[in-house]
mmCIF file of N, CA and C in Angstrom:
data_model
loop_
_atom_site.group_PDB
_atom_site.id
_atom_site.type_symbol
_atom_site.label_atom_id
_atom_site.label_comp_id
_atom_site.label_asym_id
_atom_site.label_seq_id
_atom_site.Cartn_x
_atom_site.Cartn_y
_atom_site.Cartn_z
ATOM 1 N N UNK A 5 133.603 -100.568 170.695
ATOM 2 C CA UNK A 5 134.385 -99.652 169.894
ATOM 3 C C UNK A 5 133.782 -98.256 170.068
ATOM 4 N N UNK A 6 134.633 -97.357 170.360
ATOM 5 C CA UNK A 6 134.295 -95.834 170.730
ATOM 6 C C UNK A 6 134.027 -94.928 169.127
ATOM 7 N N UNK A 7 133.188 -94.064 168.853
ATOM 8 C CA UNK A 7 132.623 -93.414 168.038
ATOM 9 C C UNK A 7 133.912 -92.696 167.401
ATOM 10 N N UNK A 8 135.177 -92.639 168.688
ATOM 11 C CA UNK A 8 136.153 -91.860 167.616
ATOM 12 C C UNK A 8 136.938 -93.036 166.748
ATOM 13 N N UNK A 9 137.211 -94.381 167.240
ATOM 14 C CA UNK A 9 137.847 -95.404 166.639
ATOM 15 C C UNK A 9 137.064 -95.817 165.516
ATOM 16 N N UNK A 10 135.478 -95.671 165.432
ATOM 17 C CA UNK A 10 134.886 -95.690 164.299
ATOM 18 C C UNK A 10 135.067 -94.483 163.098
ATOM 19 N N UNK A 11 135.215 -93.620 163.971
ATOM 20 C CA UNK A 11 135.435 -92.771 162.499
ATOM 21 C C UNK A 11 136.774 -92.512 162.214
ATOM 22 N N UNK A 12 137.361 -92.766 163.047
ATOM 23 C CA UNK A 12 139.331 -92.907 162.523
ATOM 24 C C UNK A 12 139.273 -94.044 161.423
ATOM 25 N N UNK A 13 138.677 -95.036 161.704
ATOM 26 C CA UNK A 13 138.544 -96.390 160.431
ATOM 27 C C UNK A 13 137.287 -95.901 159.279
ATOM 28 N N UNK A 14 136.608 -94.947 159.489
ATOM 29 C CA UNK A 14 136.234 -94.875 158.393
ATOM 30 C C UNK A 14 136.525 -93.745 157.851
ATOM 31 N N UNK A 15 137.637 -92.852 158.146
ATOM 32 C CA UNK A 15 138.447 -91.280 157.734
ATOM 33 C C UNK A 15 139.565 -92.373 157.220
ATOM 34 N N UNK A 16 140.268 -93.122 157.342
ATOM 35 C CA UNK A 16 141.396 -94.493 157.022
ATOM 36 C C UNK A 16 140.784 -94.652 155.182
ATOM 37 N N UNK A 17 139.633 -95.509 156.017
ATOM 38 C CA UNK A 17 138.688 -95.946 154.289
ATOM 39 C C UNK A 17 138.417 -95.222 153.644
ATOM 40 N N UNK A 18 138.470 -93.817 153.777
ATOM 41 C CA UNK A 18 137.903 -92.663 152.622
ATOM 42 C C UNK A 18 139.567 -92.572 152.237
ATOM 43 N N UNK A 19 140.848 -92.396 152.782
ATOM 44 C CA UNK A 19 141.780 -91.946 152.404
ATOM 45 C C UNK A 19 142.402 -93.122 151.407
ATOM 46 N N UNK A 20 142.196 -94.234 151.874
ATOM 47 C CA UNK A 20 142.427 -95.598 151.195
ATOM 48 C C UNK A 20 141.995 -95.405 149.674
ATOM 49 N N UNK A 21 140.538 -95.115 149.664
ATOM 50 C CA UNK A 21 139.968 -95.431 148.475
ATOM 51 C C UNK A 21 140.517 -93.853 147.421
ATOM 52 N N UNK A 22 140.412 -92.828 148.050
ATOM 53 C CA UNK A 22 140.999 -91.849 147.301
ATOM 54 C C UNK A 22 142.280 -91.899 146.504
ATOM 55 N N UNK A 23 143.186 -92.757 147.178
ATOM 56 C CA UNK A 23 144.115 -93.248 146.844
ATOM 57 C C UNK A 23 144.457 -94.229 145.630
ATOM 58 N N UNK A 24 142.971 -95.604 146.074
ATOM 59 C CA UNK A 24 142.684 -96.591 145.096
ATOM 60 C C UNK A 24 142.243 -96.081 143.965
ATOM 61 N N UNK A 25 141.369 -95.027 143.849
ATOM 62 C CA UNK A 25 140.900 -94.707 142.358
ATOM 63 C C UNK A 25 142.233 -93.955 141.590
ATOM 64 N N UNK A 26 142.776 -93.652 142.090
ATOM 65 C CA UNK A 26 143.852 -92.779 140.999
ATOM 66 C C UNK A 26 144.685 -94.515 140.460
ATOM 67 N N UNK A 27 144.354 -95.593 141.002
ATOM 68 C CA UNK A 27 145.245 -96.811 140.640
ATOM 69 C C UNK A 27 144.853 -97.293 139.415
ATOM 70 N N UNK A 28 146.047 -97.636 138.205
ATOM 71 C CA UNK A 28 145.221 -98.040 137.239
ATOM 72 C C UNK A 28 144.916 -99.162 137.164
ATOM 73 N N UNK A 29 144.036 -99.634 136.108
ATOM 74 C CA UNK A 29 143.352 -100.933 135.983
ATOM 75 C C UNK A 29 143.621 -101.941 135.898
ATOM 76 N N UNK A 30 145.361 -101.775 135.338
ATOM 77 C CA UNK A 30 146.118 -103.291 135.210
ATOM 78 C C UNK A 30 146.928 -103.846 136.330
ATOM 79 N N UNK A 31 146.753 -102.384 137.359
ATOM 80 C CA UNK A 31 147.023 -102.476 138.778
ATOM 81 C C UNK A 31 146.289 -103.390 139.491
ATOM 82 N N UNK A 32 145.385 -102.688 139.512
ATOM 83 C CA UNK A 32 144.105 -102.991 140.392
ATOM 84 C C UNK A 32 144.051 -104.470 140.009
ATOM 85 N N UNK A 33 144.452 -105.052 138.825
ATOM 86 C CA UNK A 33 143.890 -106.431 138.554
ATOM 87 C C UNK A 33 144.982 -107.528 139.343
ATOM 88 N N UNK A 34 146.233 -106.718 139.402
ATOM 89 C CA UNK A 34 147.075 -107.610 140.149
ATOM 90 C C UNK A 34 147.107 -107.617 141.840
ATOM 91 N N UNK A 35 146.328 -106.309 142.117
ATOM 92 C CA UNK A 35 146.115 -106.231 143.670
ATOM 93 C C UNK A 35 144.916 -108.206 143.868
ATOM 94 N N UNK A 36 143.779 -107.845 142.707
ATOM 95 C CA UNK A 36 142.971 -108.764 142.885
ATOM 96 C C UNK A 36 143.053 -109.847 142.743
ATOM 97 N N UNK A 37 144.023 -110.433 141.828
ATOM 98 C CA UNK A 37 144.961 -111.393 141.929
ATOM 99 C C UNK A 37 145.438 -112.020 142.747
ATOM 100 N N UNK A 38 146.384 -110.769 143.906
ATOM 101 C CA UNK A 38 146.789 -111.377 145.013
ATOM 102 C C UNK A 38 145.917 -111.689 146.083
ATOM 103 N N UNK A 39 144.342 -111.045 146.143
ATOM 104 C CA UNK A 39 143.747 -110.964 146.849
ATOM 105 C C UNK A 39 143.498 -113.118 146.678
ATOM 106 N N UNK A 40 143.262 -113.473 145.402
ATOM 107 C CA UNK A 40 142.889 -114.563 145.039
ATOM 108 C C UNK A 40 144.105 -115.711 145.847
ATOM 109 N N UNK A 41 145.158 -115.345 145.642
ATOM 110 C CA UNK A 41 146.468 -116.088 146.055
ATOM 111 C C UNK A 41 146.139 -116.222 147.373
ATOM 112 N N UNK A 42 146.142 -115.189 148.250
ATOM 113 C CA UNK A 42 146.415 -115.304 149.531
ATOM 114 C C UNK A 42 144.691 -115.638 150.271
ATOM 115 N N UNK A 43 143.563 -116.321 149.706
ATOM 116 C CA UNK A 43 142.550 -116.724 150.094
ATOM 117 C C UNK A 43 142.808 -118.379 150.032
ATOM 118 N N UNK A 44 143.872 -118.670 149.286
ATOM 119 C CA UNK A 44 144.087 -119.892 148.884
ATOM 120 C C UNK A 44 144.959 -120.328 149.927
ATOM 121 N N UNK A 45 146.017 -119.502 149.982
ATOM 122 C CA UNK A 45 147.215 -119.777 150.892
ATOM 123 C C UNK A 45 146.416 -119.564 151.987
ATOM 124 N N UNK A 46 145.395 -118.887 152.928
ATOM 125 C CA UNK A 46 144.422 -119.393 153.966
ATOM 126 C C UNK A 46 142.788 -119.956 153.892
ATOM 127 N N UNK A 47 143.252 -120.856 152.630
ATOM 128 C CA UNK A 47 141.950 -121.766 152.505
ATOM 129 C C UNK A 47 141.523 -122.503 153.799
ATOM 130 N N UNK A 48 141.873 -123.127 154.556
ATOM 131 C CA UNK A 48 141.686 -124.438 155.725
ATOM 132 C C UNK A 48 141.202 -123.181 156.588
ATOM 133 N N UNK A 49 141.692 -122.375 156.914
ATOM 134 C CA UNK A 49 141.456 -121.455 157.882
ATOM 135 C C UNK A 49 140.216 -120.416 157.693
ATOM 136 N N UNK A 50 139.900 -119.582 156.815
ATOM 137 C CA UNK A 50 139.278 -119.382 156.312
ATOM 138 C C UNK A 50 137.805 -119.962 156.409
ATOM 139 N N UNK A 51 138.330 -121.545 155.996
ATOM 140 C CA UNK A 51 136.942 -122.099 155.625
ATOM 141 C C UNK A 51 136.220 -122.580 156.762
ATOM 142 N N UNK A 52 137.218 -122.645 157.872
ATOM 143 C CA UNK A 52 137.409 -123.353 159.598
ATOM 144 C C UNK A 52 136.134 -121.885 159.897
ATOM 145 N N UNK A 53 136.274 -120.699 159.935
ATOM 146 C CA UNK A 53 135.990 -119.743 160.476
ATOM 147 C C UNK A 53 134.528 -119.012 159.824
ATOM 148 N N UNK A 54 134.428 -119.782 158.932
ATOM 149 C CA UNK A 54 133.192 -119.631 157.632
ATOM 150 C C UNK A 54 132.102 -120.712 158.443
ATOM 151 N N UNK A 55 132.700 -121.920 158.437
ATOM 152 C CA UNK A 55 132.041 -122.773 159.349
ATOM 153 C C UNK A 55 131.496 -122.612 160.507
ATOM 154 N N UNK A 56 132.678 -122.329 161.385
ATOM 155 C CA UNK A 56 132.154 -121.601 162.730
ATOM 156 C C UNK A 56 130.875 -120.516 162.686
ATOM 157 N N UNK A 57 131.515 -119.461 162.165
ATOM 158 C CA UNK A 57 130.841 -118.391 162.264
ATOM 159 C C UNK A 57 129.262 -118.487 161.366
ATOM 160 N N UNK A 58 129.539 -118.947 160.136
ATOM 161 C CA UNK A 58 128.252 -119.010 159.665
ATOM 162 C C UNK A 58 127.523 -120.561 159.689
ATOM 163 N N UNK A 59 127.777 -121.233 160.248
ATOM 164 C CA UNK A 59 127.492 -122.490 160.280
ATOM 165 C C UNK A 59 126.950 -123.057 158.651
ATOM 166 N N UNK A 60 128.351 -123.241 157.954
ATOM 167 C CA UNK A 60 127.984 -123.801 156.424
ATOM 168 C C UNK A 60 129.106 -124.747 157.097
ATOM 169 N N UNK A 61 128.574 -126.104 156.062
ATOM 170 C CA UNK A 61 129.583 -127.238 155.926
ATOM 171 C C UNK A 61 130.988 -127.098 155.621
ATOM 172 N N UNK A 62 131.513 -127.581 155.869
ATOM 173 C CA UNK A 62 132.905 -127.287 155.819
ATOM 174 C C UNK A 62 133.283 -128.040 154.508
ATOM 175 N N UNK A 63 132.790 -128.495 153.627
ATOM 176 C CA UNK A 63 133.065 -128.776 152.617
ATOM 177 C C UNK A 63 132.863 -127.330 151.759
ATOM 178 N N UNK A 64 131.544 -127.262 152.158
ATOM 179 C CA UNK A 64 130.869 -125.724 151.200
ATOM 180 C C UNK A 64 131.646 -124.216 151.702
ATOM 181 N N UNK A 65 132.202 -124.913 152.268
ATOM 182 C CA UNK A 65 133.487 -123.361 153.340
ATOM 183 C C UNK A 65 134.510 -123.388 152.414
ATOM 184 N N UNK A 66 135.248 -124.577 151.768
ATOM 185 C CA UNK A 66 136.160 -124.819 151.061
ATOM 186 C C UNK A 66 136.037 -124.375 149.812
ATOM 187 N N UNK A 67 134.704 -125.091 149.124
ATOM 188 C CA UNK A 67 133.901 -125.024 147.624
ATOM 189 C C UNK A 67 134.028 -123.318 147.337
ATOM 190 N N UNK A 68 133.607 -122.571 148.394
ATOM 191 C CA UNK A 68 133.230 -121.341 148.124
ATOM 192 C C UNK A 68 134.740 -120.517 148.377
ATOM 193 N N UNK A 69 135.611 -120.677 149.484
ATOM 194 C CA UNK A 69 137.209 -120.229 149.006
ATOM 195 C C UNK A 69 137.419 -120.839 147.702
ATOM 196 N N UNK A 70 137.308 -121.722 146.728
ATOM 197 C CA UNK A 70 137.728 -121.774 145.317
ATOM 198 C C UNK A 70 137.045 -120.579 144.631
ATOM 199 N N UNK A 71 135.654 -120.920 144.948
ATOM 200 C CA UNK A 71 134.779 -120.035 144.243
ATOM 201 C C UNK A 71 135.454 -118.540 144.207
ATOM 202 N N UNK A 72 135.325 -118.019 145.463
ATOM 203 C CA UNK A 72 135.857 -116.295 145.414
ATOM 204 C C UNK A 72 137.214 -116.614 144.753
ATOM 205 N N UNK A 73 138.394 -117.002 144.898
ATOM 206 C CA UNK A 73 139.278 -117.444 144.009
ATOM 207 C C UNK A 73 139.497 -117.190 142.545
ATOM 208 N N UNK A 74 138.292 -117.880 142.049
ATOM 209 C CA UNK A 74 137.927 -118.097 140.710
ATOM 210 C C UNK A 74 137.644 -116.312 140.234
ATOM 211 N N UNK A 75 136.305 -116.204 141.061
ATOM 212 C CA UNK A 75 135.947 -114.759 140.688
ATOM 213 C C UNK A 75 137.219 -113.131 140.507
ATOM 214 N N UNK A 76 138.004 -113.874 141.627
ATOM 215 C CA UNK A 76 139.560 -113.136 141.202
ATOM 216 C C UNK A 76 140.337 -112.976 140.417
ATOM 217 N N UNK A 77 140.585 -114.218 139.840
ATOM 218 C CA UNK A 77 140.759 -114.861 138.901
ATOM 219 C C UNK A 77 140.119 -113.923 137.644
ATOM 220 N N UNK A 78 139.295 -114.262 137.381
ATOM 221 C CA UNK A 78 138.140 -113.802 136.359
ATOM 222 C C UNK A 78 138.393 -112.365 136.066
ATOM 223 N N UNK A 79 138.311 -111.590 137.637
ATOM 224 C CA UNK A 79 138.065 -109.939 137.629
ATOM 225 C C UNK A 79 139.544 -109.363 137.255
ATOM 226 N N UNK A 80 140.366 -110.140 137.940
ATOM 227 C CA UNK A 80 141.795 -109.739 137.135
ATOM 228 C C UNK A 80 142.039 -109.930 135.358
ATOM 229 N N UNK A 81 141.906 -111.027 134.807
ATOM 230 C CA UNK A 81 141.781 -111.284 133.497
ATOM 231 C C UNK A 81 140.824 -109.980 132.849
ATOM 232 N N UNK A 82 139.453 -110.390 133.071
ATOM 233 C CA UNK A 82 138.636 -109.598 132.472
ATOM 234 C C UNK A 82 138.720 -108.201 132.756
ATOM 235 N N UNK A 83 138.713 -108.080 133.632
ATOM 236 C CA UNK A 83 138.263 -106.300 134.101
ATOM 237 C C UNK A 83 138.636 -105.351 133.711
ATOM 238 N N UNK A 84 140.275 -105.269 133.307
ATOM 239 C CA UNK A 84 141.114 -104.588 132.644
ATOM 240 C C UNK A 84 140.166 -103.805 130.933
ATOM 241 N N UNK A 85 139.565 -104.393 130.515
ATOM 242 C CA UNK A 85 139.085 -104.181 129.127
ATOM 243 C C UNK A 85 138.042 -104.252 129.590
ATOM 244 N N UNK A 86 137.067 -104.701 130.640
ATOM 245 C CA UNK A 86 135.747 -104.722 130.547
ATOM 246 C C UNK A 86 135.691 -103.086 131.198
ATOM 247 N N UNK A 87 136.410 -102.477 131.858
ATOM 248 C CA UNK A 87 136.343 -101.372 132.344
ATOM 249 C C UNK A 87 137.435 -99.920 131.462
ATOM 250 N N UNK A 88 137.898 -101.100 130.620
ATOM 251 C CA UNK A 88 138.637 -99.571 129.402
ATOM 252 C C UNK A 88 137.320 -98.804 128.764
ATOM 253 N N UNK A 89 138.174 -97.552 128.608
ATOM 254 C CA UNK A 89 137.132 -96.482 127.964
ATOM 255 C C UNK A 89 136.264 -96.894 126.521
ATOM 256 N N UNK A 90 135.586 -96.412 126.569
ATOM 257 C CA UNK A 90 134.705 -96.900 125.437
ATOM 258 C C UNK A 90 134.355 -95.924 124.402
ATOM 259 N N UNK A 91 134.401 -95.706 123.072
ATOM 260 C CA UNK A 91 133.778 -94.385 122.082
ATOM 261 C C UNK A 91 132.512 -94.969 122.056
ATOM 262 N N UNK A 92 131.528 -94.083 122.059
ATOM 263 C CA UNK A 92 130.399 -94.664 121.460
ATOM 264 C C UNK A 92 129.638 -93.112 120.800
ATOM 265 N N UNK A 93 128.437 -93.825 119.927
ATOM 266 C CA UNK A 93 127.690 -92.241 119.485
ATOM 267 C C UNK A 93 126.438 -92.170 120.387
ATOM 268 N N UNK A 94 126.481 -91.198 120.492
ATOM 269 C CA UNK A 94 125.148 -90.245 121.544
ATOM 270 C C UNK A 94 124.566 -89.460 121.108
ATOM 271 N N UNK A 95 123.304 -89.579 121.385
ATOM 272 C CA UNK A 95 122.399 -88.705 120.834
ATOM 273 C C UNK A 95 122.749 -87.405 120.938
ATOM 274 N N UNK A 96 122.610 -86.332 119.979
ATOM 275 C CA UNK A 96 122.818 -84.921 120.104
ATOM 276 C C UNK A 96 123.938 -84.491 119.895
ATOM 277 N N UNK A 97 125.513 -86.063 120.288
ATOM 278 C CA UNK A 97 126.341 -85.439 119.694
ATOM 279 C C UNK A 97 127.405 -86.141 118.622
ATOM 280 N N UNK A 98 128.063 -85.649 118.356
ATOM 281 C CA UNK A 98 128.834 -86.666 117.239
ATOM 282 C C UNK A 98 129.392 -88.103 118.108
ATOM 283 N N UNK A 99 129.856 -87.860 118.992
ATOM 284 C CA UNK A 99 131.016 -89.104 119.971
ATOM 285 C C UNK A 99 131.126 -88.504 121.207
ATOM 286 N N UNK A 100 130.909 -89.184 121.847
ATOM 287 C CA UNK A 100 131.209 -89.318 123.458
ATOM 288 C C UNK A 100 132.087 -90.618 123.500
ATOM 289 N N UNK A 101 132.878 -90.177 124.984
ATOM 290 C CA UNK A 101 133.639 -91.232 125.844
ATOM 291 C C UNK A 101 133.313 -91.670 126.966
ATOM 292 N N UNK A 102 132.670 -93.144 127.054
ATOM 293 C CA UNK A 102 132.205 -93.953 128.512
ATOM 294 C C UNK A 102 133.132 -94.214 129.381
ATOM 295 N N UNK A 103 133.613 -93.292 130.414
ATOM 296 C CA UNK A 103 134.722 -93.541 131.374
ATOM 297 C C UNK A 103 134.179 -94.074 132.585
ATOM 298 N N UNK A 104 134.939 -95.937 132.279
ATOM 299 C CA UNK A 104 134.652 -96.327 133.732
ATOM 300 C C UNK A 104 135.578 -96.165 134.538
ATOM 301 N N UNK A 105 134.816 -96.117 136.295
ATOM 302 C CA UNK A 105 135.772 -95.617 137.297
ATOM 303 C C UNK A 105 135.363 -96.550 138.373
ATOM 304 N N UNK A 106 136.254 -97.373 139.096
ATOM 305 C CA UNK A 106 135.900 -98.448 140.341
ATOM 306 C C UNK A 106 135.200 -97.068 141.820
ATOM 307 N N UNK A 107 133.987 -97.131 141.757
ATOM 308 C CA UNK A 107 133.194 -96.972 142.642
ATOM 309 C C UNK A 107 133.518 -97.520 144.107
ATOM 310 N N UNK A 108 133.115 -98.642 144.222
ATOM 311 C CA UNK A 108 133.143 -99.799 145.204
ATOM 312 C C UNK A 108 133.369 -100.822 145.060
ATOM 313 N N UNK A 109 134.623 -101.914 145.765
ATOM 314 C CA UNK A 109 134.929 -103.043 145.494
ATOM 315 C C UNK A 109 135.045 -103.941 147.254
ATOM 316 N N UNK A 110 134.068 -104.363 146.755
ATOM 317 C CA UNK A 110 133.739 -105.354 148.157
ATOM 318 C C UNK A 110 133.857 -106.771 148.319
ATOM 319 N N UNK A 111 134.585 -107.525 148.597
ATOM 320 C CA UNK A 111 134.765 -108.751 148.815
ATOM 321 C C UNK A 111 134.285 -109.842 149.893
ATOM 322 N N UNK A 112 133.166 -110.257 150.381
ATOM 323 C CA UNK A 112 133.022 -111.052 151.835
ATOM 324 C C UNK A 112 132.263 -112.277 150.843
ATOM 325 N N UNK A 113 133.288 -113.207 150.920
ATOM 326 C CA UNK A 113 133.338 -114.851 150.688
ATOM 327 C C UNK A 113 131.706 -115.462 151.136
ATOM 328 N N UNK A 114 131.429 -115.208 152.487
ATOM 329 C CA UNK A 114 130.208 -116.053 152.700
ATOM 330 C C UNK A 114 128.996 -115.119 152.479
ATOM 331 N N UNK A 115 128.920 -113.764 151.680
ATOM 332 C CA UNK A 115 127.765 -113.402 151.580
ATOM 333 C C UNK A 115 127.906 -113.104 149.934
ATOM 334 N N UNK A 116 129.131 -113.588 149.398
ATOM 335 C CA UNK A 116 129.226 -113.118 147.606
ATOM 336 C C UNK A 116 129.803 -111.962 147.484
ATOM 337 N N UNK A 117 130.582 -111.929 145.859
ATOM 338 C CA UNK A 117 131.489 -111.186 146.205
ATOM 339 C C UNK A 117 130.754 -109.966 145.033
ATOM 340 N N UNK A 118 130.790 -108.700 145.281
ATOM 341 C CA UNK A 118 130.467 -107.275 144.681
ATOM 342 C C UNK A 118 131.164 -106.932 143.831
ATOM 343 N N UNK A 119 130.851 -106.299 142.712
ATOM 344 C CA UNK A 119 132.300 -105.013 142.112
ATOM 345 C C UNK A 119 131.200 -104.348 141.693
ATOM 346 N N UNK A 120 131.212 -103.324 142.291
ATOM 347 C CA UNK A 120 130.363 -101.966 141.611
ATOM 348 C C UNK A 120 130.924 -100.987 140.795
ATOM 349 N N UNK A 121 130.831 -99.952 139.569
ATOM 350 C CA UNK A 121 131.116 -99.722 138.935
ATOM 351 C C UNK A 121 129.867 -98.572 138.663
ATOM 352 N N UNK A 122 130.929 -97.277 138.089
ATOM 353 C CA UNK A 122 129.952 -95.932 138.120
ATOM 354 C C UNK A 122 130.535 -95.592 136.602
ATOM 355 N N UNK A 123 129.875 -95.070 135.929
ATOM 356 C CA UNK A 123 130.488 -94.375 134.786
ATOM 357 C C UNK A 123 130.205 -92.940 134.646
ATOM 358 N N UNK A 124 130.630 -92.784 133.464
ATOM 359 C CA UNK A 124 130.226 -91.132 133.155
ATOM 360 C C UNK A 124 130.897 -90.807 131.459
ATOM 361 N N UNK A 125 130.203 -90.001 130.763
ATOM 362 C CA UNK A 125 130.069 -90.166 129.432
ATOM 363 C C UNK A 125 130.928 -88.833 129.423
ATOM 364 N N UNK A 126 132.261 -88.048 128.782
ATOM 365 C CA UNK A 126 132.678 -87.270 128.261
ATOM 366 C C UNK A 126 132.070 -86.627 126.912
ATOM 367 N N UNK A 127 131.931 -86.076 126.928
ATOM 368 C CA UNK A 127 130.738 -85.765 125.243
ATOM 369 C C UNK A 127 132.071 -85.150 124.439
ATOM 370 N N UNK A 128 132.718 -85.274 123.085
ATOM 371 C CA UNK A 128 133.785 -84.427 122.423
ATOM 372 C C UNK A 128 132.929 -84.552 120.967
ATOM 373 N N UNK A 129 133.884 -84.060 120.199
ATOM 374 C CA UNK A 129 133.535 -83.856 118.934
ATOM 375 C C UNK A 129 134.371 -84.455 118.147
ATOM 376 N N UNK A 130 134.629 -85.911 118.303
ATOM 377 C CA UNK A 130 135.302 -86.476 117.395
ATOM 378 C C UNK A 130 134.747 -87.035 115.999
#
């Protein structure tokens, strides 16, 4: 791969994600959702290529497509509210607002799956 096809795919991934953060959260949970669906709908395959490539049992190729599944599962349900804004009190001032914002969301099945998460505190005077 030539240095310009690398940075055309990673000028792609910066425009992608610029894109992804303006998405809201109840969005994002159904993108992850589908992400869950369609790991299922290429479970056998998937797990064929997990095998190959990383030499895990092909039982544990399968076990672990449920697994990321599940975690989809999970991050769609939960995430929505685990990542809504938060009031809280802060030192120095009356109320601040904890605004979470999806950072990085990384998914690879045979090494575990990521969700990183950045915040940042609005300070007001409520």
């Amino acid at each position: 791969m030539s240095n310009d096809e690398v940075n055309n795919i990673v000028e792609s991934s910066h425009q992608a994600f610029t894109e992804w953060r303006k998405t809201s959260h109840e969005a994002r949970a159904k993108v992850i959702n589908s992400i869950g669906e369609t790991l299922l709908k290429y479970k056998e395959e998937l797990s064929e290529l997990m095998t190959e490539e990383r030499g895990k049992l092909y039982s544990q190729s399968l076990q672990e497509i449920d697994l990321c599944k599940a975690i989809c599962d999970y991050t769609a349900e939960k995430g929505v509210a685990a990542l809504a804004d938060d009031e809280r009190d802060i030192e120095g001032l009356k109320k601040g607002i904890v605004t979470y914002q999806l950072s990085v969301s990384f998914m690879a099945c045979s090494h575990g799956t990521f969700l990183l998460t950045k915040y940042s505190v609005i300070p007001s005077q409520i």
